PDB file of C-alpha atoms in Angstrom:
ATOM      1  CA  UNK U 137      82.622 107.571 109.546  1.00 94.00           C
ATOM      2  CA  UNK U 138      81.926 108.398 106.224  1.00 98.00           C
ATOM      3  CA  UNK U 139      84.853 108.950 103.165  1.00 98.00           C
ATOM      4  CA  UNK U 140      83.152 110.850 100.336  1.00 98.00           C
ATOM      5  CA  UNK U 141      85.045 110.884  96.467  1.00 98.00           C
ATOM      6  CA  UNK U 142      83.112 111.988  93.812  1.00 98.00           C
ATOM      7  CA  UNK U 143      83.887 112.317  90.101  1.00 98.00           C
ATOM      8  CA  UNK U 144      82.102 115.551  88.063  1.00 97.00           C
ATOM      9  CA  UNK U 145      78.635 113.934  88.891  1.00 97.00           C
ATOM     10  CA  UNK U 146      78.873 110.778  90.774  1.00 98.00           C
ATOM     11  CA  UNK U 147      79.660 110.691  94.312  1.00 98.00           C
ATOM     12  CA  UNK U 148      80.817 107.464  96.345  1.00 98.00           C
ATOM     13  CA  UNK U 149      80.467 107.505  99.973  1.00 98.00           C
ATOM     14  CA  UNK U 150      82.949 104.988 101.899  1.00 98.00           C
ATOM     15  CA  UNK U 151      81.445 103.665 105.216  1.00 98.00           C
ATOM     16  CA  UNK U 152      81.850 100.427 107.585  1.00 96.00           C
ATOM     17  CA  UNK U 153      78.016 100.818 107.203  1.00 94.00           C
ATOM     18  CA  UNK U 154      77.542 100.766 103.753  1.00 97.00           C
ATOM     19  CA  UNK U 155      78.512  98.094 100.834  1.00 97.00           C
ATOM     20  CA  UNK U 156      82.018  97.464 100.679  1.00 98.00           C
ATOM     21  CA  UNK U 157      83.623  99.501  97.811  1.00 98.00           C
ATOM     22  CA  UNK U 158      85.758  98.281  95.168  1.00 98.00           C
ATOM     23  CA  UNK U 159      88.846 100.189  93.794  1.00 98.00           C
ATOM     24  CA  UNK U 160      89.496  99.091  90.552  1.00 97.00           C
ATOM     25  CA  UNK U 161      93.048  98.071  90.298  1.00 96.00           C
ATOM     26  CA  UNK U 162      93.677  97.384  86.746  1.00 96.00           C
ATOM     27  CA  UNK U 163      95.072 100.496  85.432  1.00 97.00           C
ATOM     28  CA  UNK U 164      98.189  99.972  86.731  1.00 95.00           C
ATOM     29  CA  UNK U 165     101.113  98.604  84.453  1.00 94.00           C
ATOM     30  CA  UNK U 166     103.185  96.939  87.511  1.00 91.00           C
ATOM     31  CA  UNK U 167     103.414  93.471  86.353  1.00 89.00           C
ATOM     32  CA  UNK U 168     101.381  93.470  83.335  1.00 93.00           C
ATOM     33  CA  UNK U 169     104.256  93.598  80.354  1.00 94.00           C
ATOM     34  CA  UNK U 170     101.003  94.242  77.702  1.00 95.00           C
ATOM     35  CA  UNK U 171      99.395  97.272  79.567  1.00 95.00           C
ATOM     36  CA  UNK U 172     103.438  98.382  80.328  1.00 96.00           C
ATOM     37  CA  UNK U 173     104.440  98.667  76.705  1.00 95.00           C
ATOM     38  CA  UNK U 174     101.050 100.570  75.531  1.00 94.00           C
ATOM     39  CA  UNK U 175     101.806 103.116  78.668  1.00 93.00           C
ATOM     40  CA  UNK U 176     105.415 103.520  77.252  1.00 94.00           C
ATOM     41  CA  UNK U 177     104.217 104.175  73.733  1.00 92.00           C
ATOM     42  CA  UNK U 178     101.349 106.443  74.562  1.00 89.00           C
ATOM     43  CA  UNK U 179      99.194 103.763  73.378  1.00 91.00           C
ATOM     44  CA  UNK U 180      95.677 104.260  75.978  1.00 94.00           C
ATOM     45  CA  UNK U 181      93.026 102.315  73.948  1.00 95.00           C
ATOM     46  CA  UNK U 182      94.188  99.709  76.625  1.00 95.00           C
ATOM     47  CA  UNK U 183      93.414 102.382  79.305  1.00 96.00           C
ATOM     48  CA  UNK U 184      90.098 103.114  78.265  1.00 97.00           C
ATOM     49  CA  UNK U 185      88.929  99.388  77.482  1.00 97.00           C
ATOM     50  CA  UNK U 186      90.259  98.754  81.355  1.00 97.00           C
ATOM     51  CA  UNK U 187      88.066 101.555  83.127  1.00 97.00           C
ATOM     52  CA  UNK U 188      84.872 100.102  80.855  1.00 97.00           C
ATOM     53  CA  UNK U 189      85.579  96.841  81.614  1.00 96.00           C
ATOM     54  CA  UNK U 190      86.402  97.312  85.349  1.00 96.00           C
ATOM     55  CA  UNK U 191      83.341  99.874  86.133  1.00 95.00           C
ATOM     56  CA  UNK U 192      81.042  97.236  84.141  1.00 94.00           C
ATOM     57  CA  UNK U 193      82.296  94.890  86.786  1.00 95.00           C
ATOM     58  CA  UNK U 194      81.122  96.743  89.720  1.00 95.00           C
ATOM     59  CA  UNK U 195      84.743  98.516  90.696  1.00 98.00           C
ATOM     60  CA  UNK U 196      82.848 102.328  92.337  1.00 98.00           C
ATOM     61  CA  UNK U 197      86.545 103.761  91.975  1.00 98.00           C
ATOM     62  CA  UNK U 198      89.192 103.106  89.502  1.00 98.00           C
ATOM     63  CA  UNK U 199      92.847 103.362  90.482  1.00 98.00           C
ATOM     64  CA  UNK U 200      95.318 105.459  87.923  1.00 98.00           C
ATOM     65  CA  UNK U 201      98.694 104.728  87.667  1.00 97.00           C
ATOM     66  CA  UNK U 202     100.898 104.962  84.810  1.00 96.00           C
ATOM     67  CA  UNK U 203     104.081 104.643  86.632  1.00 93.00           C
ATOM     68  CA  UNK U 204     106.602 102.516  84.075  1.00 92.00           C
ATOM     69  CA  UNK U 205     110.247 102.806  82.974  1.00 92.00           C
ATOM     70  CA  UNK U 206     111.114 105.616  80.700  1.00 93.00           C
ATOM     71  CA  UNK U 207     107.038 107.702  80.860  1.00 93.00           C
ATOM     72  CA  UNK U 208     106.734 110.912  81.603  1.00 95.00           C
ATOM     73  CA  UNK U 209     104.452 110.597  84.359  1.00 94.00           C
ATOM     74  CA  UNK U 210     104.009 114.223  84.152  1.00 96.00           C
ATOM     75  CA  UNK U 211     102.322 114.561  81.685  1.00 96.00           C
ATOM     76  CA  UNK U 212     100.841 111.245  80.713  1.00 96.00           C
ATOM     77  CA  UNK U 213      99.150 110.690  84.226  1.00 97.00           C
ATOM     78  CA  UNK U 214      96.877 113.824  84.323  1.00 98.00           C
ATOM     79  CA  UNK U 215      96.305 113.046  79.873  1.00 97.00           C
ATOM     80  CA  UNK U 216      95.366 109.487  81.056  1.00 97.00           C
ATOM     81  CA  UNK U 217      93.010 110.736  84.210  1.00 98.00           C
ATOM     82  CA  UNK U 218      91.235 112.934  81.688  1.00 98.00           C
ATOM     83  CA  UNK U 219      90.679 109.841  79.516  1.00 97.00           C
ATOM     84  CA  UNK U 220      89.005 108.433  82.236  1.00 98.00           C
ATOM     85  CA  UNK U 221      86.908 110.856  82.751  1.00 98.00           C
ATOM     86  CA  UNK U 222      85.841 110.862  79.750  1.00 97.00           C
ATOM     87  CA  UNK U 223      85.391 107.382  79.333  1.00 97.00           C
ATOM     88  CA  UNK U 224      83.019 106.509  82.966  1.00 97.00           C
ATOM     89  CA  UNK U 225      81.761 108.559  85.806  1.00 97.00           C
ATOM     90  CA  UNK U 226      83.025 106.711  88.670  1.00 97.00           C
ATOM     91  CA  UNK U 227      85.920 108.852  90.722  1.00 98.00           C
ATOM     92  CA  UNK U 228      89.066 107.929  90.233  1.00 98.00           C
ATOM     93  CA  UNK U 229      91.841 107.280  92.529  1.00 98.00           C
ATOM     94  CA  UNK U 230      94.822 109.346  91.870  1.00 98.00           C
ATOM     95  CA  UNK U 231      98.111 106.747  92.432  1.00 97.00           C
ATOM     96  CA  UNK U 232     101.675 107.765  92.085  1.00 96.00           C
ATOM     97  CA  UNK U 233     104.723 107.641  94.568  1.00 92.00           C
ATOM     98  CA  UNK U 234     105.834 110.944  93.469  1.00 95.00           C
ATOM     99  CA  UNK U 235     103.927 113.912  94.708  1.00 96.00           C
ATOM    100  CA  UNK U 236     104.869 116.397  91.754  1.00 96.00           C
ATOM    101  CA  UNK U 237     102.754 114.132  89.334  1.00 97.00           C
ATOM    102  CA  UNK U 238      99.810 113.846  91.979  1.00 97.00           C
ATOM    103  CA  UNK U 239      99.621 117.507  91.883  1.00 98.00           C
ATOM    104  CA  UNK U 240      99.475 117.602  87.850  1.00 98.00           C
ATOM    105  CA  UNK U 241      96.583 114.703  88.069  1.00 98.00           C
ATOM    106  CA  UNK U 242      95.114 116.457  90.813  1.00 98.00           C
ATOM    107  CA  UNK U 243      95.339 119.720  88.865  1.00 98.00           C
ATOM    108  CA  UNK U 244      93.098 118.782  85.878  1.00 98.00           C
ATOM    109  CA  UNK U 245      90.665 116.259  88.269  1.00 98.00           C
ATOM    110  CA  UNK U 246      87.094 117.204  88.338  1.00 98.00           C
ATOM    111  CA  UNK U 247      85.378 116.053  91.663  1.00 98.00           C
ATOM    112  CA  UNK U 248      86.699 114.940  94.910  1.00 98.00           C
ATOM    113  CA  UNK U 249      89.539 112.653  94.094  1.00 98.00           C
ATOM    114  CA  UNK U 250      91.184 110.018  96.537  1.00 98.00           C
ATOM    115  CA  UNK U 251      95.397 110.017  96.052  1.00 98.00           C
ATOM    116  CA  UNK U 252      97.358 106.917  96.809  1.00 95.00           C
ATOM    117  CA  UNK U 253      98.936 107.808  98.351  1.00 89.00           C
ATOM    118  CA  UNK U 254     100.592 108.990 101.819  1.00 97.00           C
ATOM    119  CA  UNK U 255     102.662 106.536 103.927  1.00 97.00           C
ATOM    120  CA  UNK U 256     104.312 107.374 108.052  1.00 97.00           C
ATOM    121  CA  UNK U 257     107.294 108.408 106.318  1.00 96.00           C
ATOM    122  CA  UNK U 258     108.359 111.671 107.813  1.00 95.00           C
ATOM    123  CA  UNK U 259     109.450 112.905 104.024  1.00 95.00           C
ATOM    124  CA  UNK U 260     105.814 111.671 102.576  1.00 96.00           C
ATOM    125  CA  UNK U 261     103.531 113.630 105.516  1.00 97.00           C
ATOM    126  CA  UNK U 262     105.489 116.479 105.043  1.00 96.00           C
ATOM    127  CA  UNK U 263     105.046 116.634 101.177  1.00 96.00           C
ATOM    128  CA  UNK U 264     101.378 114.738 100.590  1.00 97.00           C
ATOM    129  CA  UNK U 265      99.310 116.225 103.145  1.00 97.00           C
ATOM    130  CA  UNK U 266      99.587 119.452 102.238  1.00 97.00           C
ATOM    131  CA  UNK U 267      98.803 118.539  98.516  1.00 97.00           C
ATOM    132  CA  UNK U 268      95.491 116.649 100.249  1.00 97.00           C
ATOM    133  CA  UNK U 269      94.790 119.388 102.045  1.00 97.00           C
ATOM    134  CA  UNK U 270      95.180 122.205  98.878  1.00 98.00           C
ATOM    135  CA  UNK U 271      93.063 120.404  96.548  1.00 98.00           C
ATOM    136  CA  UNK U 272      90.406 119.060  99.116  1.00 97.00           C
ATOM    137  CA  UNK U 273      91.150 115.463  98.367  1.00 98.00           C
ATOM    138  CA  UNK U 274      91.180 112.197 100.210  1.00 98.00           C
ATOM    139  CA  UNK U 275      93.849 109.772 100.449  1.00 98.00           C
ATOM    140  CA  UNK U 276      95.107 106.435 101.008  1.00 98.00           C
ATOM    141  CA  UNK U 277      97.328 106.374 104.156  1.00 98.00           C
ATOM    142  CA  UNK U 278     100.076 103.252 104.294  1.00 98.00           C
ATOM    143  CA  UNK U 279     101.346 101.593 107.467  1.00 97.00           C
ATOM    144  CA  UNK U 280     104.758 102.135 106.366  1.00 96.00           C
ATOM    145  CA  UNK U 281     107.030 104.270 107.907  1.00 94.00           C
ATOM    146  CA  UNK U 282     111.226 105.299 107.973  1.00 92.00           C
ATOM    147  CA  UNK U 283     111.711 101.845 109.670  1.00 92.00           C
ATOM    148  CA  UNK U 284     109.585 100.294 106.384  1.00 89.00           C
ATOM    149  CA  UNK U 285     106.588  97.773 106.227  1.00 89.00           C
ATOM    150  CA  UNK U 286     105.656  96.661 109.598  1.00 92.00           C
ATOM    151  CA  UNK U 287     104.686  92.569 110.290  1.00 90.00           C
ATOM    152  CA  UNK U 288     102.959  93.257 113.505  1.00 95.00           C
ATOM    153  CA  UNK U 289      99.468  94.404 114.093  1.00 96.00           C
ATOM    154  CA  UNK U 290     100.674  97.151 117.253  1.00 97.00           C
ATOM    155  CA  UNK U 291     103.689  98.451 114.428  1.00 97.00           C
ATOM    156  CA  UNK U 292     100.564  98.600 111.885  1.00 97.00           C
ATOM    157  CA  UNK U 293      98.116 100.388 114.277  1.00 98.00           C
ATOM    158  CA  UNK U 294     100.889 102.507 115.793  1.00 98.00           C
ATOM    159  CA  UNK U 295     101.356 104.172 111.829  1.00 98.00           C
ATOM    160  CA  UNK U 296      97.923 105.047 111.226  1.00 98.00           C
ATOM    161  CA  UNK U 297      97.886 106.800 114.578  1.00 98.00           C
ATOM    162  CA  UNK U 298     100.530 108.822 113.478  1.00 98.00           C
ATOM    163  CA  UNK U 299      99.115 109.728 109.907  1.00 98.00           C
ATOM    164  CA  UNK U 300      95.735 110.242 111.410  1.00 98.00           C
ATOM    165  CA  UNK U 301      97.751 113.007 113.585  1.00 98.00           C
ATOM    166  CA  UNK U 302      99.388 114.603 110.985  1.00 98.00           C
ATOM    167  CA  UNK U 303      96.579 115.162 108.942  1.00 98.00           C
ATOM    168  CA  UNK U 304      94.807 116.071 111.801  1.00 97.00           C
ATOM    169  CA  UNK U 305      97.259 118.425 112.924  1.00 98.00           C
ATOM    170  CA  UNK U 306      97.136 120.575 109.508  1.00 97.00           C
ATOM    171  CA  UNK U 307      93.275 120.462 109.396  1.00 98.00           C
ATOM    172  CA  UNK U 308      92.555 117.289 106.982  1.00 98.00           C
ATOM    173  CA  UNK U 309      89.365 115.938 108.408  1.00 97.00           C
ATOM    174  CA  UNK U 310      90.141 112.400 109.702  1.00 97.00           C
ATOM    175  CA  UNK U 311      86.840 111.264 107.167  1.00 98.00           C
ATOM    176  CA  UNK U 312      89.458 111.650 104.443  1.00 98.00           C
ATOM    177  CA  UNK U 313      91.994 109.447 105.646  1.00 98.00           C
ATOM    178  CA  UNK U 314      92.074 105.881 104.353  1.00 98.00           C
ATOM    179  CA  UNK U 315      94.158 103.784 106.008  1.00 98.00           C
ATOM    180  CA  UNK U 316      95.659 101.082 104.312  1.00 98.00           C
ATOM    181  CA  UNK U 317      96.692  98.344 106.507  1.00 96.00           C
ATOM    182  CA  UNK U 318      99.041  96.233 103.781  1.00 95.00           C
ATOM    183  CA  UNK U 319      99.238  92.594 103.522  1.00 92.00           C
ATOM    184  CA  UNK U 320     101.795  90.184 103.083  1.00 90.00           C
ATOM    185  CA  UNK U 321     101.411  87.062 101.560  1.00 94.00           C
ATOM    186  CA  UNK U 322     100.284  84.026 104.020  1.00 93.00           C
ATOM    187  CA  UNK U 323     103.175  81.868 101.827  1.00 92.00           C
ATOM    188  CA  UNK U 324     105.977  84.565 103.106  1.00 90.00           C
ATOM    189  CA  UNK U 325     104.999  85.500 106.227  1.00 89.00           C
ATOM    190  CA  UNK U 326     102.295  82.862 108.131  1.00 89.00           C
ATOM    191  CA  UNK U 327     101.322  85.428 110.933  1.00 91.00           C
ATOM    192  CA  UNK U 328     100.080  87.694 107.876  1.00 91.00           C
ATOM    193  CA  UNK U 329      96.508  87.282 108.004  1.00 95.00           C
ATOM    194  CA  UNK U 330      96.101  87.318 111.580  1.00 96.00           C
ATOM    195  CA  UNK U 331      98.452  90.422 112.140  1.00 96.00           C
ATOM    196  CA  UNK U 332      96.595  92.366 109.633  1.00 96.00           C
ATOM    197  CA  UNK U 333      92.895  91.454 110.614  1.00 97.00           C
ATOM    198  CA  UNK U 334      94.152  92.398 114.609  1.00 98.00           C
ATOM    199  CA  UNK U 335      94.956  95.701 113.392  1.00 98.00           C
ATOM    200  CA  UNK U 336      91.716  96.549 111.341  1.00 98.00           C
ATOM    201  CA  UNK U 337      90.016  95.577 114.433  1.00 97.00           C
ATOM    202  CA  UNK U 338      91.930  97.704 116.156  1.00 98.00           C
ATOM    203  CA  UNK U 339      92.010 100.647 113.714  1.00 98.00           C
ATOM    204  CA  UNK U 340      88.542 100.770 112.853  1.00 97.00           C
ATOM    205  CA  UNK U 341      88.221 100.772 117.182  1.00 97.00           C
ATOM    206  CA  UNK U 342      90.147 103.527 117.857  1.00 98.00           C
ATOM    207  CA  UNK U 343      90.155 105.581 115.060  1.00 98.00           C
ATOM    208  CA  UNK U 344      86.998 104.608 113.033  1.00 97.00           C
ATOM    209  CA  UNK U 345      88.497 105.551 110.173  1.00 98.00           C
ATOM    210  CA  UNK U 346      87.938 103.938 106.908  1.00 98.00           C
ATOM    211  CA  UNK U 347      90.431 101.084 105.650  1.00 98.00           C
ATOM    212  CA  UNK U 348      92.227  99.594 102.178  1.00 98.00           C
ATOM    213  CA  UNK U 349      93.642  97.408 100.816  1.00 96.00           C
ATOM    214  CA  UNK U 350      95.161  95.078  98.013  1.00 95.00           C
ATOM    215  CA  UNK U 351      92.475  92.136  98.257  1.00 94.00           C
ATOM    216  CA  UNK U 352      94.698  89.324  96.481  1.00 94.00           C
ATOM    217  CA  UNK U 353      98.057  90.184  98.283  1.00 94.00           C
ATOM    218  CA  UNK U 354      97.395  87.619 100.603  1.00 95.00           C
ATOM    219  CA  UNK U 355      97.479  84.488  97.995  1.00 96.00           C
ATOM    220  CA  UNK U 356     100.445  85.800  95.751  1.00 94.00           C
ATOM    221  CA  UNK U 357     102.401  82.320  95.539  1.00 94.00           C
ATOM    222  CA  UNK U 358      99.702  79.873  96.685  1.00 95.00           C
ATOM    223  CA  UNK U 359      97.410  77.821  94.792  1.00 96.00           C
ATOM    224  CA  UNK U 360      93.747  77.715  94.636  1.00 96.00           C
ATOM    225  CA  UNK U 361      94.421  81.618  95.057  1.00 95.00           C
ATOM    226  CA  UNK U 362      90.665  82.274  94.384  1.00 95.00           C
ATOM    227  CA  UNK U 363      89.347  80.191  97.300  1.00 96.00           C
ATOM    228  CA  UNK U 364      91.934  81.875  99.476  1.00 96.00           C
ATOM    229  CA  UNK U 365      90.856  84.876  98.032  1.00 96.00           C
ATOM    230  CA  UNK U 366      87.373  84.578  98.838  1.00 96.00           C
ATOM    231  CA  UNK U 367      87.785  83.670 102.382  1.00 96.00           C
ATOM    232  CA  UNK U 368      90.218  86.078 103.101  1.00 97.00           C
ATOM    233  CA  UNK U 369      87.786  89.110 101.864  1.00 97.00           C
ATOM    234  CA  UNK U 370      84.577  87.668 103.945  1.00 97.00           C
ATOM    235  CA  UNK U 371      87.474  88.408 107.290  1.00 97.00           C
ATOM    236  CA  UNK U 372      88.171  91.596 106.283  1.00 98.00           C
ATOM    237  CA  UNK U 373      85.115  92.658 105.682  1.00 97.00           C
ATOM    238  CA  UNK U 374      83.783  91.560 108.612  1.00 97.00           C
ATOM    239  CA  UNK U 375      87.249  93.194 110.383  1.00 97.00           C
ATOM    240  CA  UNK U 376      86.509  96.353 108.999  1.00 97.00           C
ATOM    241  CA  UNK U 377      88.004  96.644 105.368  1.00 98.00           C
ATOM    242  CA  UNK U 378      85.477  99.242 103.545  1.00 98.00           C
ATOM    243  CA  UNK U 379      87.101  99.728 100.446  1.00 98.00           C
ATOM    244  CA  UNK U 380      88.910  96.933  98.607  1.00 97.00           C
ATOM    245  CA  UNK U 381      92.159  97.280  95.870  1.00 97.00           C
ATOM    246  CA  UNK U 382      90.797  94.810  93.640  1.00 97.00           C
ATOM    247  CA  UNK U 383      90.409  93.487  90.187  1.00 96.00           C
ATOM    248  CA  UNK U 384      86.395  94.028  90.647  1.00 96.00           C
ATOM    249  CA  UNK U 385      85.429  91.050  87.958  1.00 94.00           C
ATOM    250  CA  UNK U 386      87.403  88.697  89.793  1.00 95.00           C
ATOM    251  CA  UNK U 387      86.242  89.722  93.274  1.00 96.00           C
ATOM    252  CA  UNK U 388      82.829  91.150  93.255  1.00 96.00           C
ATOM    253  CA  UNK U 389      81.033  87.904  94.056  1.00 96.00           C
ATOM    254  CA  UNK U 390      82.619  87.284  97.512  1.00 97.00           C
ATOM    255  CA  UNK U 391      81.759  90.848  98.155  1.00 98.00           C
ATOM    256  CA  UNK U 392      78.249  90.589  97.505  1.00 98.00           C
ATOM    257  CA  UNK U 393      78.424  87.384  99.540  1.00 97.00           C
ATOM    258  CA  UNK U 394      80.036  89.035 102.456  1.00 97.00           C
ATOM    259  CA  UNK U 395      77.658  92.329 102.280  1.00 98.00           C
ATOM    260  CA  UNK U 396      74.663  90.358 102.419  1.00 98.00           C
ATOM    261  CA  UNK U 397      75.201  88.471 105.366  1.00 97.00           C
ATOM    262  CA  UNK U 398      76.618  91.992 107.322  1.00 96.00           C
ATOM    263  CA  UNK U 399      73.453  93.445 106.593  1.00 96.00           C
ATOM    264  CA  UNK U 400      74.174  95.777 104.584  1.00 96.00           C
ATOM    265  CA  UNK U 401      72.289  94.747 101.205  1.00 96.00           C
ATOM    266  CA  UNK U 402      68.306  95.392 101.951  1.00 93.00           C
ATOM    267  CA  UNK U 403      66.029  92.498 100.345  1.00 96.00           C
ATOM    268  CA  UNK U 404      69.325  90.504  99.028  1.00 97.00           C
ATOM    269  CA  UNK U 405      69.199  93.317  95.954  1.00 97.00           C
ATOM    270  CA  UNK U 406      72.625  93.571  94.875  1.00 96.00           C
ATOM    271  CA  UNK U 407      73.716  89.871  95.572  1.00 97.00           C
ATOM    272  CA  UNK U 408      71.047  88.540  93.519  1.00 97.00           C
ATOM    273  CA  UNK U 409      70.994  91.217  90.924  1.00 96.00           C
ATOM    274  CA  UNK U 410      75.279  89.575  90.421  1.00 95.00           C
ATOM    275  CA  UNK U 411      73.840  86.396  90.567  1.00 96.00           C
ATOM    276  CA  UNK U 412      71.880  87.280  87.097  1.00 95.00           C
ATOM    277  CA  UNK U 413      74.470  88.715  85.704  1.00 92.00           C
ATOM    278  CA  UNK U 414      76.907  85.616  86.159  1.00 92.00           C
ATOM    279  CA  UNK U 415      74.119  83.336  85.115  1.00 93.00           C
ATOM    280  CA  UNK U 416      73.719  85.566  81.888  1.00 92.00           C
ATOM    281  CA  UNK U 417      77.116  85.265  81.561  1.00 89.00           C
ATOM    282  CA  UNK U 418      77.710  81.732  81.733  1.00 90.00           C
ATOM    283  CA  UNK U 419      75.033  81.237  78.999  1.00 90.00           C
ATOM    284  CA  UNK U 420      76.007  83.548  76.884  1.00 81.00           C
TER     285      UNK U 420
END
């Protein structure tokens, strides 16, 4: 099954066939007091220098999100999606919990955008989906639901059955529906990793829909988070993760790693192309 975003001249097709795609996740101010305080004063030379950086790194969709204390998210999220555009081609994914500020992004978005996002909530189906549906977007569907973030793999796949219906039900092709199967972190909750890589197996099985999520959730709290990190993506890869939430300079090595030896990278191209570039790098 194939998820197609595009921005105004780049498209980006999403497929368990095809090399795992990484969603840029640094434009987001959540825990980053720097990139918070230029968001509150309007400042978006940080903005811009993020989407270079993160699209130099290999990220094939960049993640928007200017949700902070005291911003008009109004009107700075579709001024700082326009920046984007402006600044790289790769589509962008449209992220905000409040579904009056997708539709301003969405609004002034050139191309097929994905939104993140929709959860099982009976409030969020009714008020997302239609917005998906209007503008002929995809989105990011999350396992949570009115009884919140489920632990076990059957609450997880039981969710994205029923946001697969409802989209379904209104006439969003089920290509467009990303599912995004949510991690805890292995230090919180040890039955984490397992739970969630039962229910990508099991998604990707009965739905065959595409599937998300936040790469480094898993490590938050442990150390040696990058060698968890790494074997953690290789599983979910392999489980049937297609699009990763990740910071794609930190990340993009494992990927390659993982890509090649699914197959999906003809003549080792892409893994030895990074290779260069991290050699380059080191010597530089």
């Amino acid at each position: 099954m194939e998820t197609k975003v595009s921005s105004a001249t780049k498209e980006v097709i999403i497929s368990y066939d095809r090399p795992t795609v990484i969603i840029g996740e640094r434009i987001n101010p959540t825990g980053r007091k720097k990139l918070t305080a230029a968001v509150q004063s309007g400042d978006l030379a940080m903005i811009k220098k993020e989407a270079l950086d993160q699209g130099a790194a290999g990220a094939a969709v960049l993640d928007c999100n200017v949700n902070a204390q005291g911003v008009d998210d109004t009107k700075l999220l579709p001024e700082t999606v326009k920046l984007i555009m402006d600044t790289v081609d790769v589509p962008i994914c449209i992220d905000s919990p409040n579904p009056s500020v997708m539709e301003a992004a969405l609004k002034v978005y050139k191309g097929k955008a994905l939104v993140n996002c929709v959860n099982g909530e009976t409030k969020s189906l009714e008020r997302v989906l239609p917005l998906i549906k209007e503008y002929g977007a995809a989105a990011v569907g999350l396992v949570q639901d009115d009884e919140g973030i489920p632990k076990s793999a059957d609450k997880r796949v039981a969710v994205a059955h029923k946001i697969v219906e409802a989209a379904d039900k209104i006439g969003i092709p089920r290509e467009d529906i990303i599912i995004d199967v949510m991690c805890y972190s292995i230090g919180a909750e040890a039955k984490s990793g397992k739970d969630v890589l039962d229910a990508l197996y099991r998604i990707r099985t009965e739905l065959g829909v595409n599937m998300t999520m936040g790469a480094s959730n898993i490590s938050f709290g442990m150390p040696d988070r990058s060698l968890l990190n790494g074997a953690w993506i290789s599983m979910v890869i392999f489980a049937g993760g297609t699009a990763l939430i990740a910071n794609a300079a930190h990340v993009m090595p494992y990927v390659l790693a993982a890509d090649l030896v699914m197959g999906r990278d003809r003549f080792a191209r892409r893994y030895l192309e990074g290779t260069r570039k991290r050699q380059a790098a080191a010597q530089a």
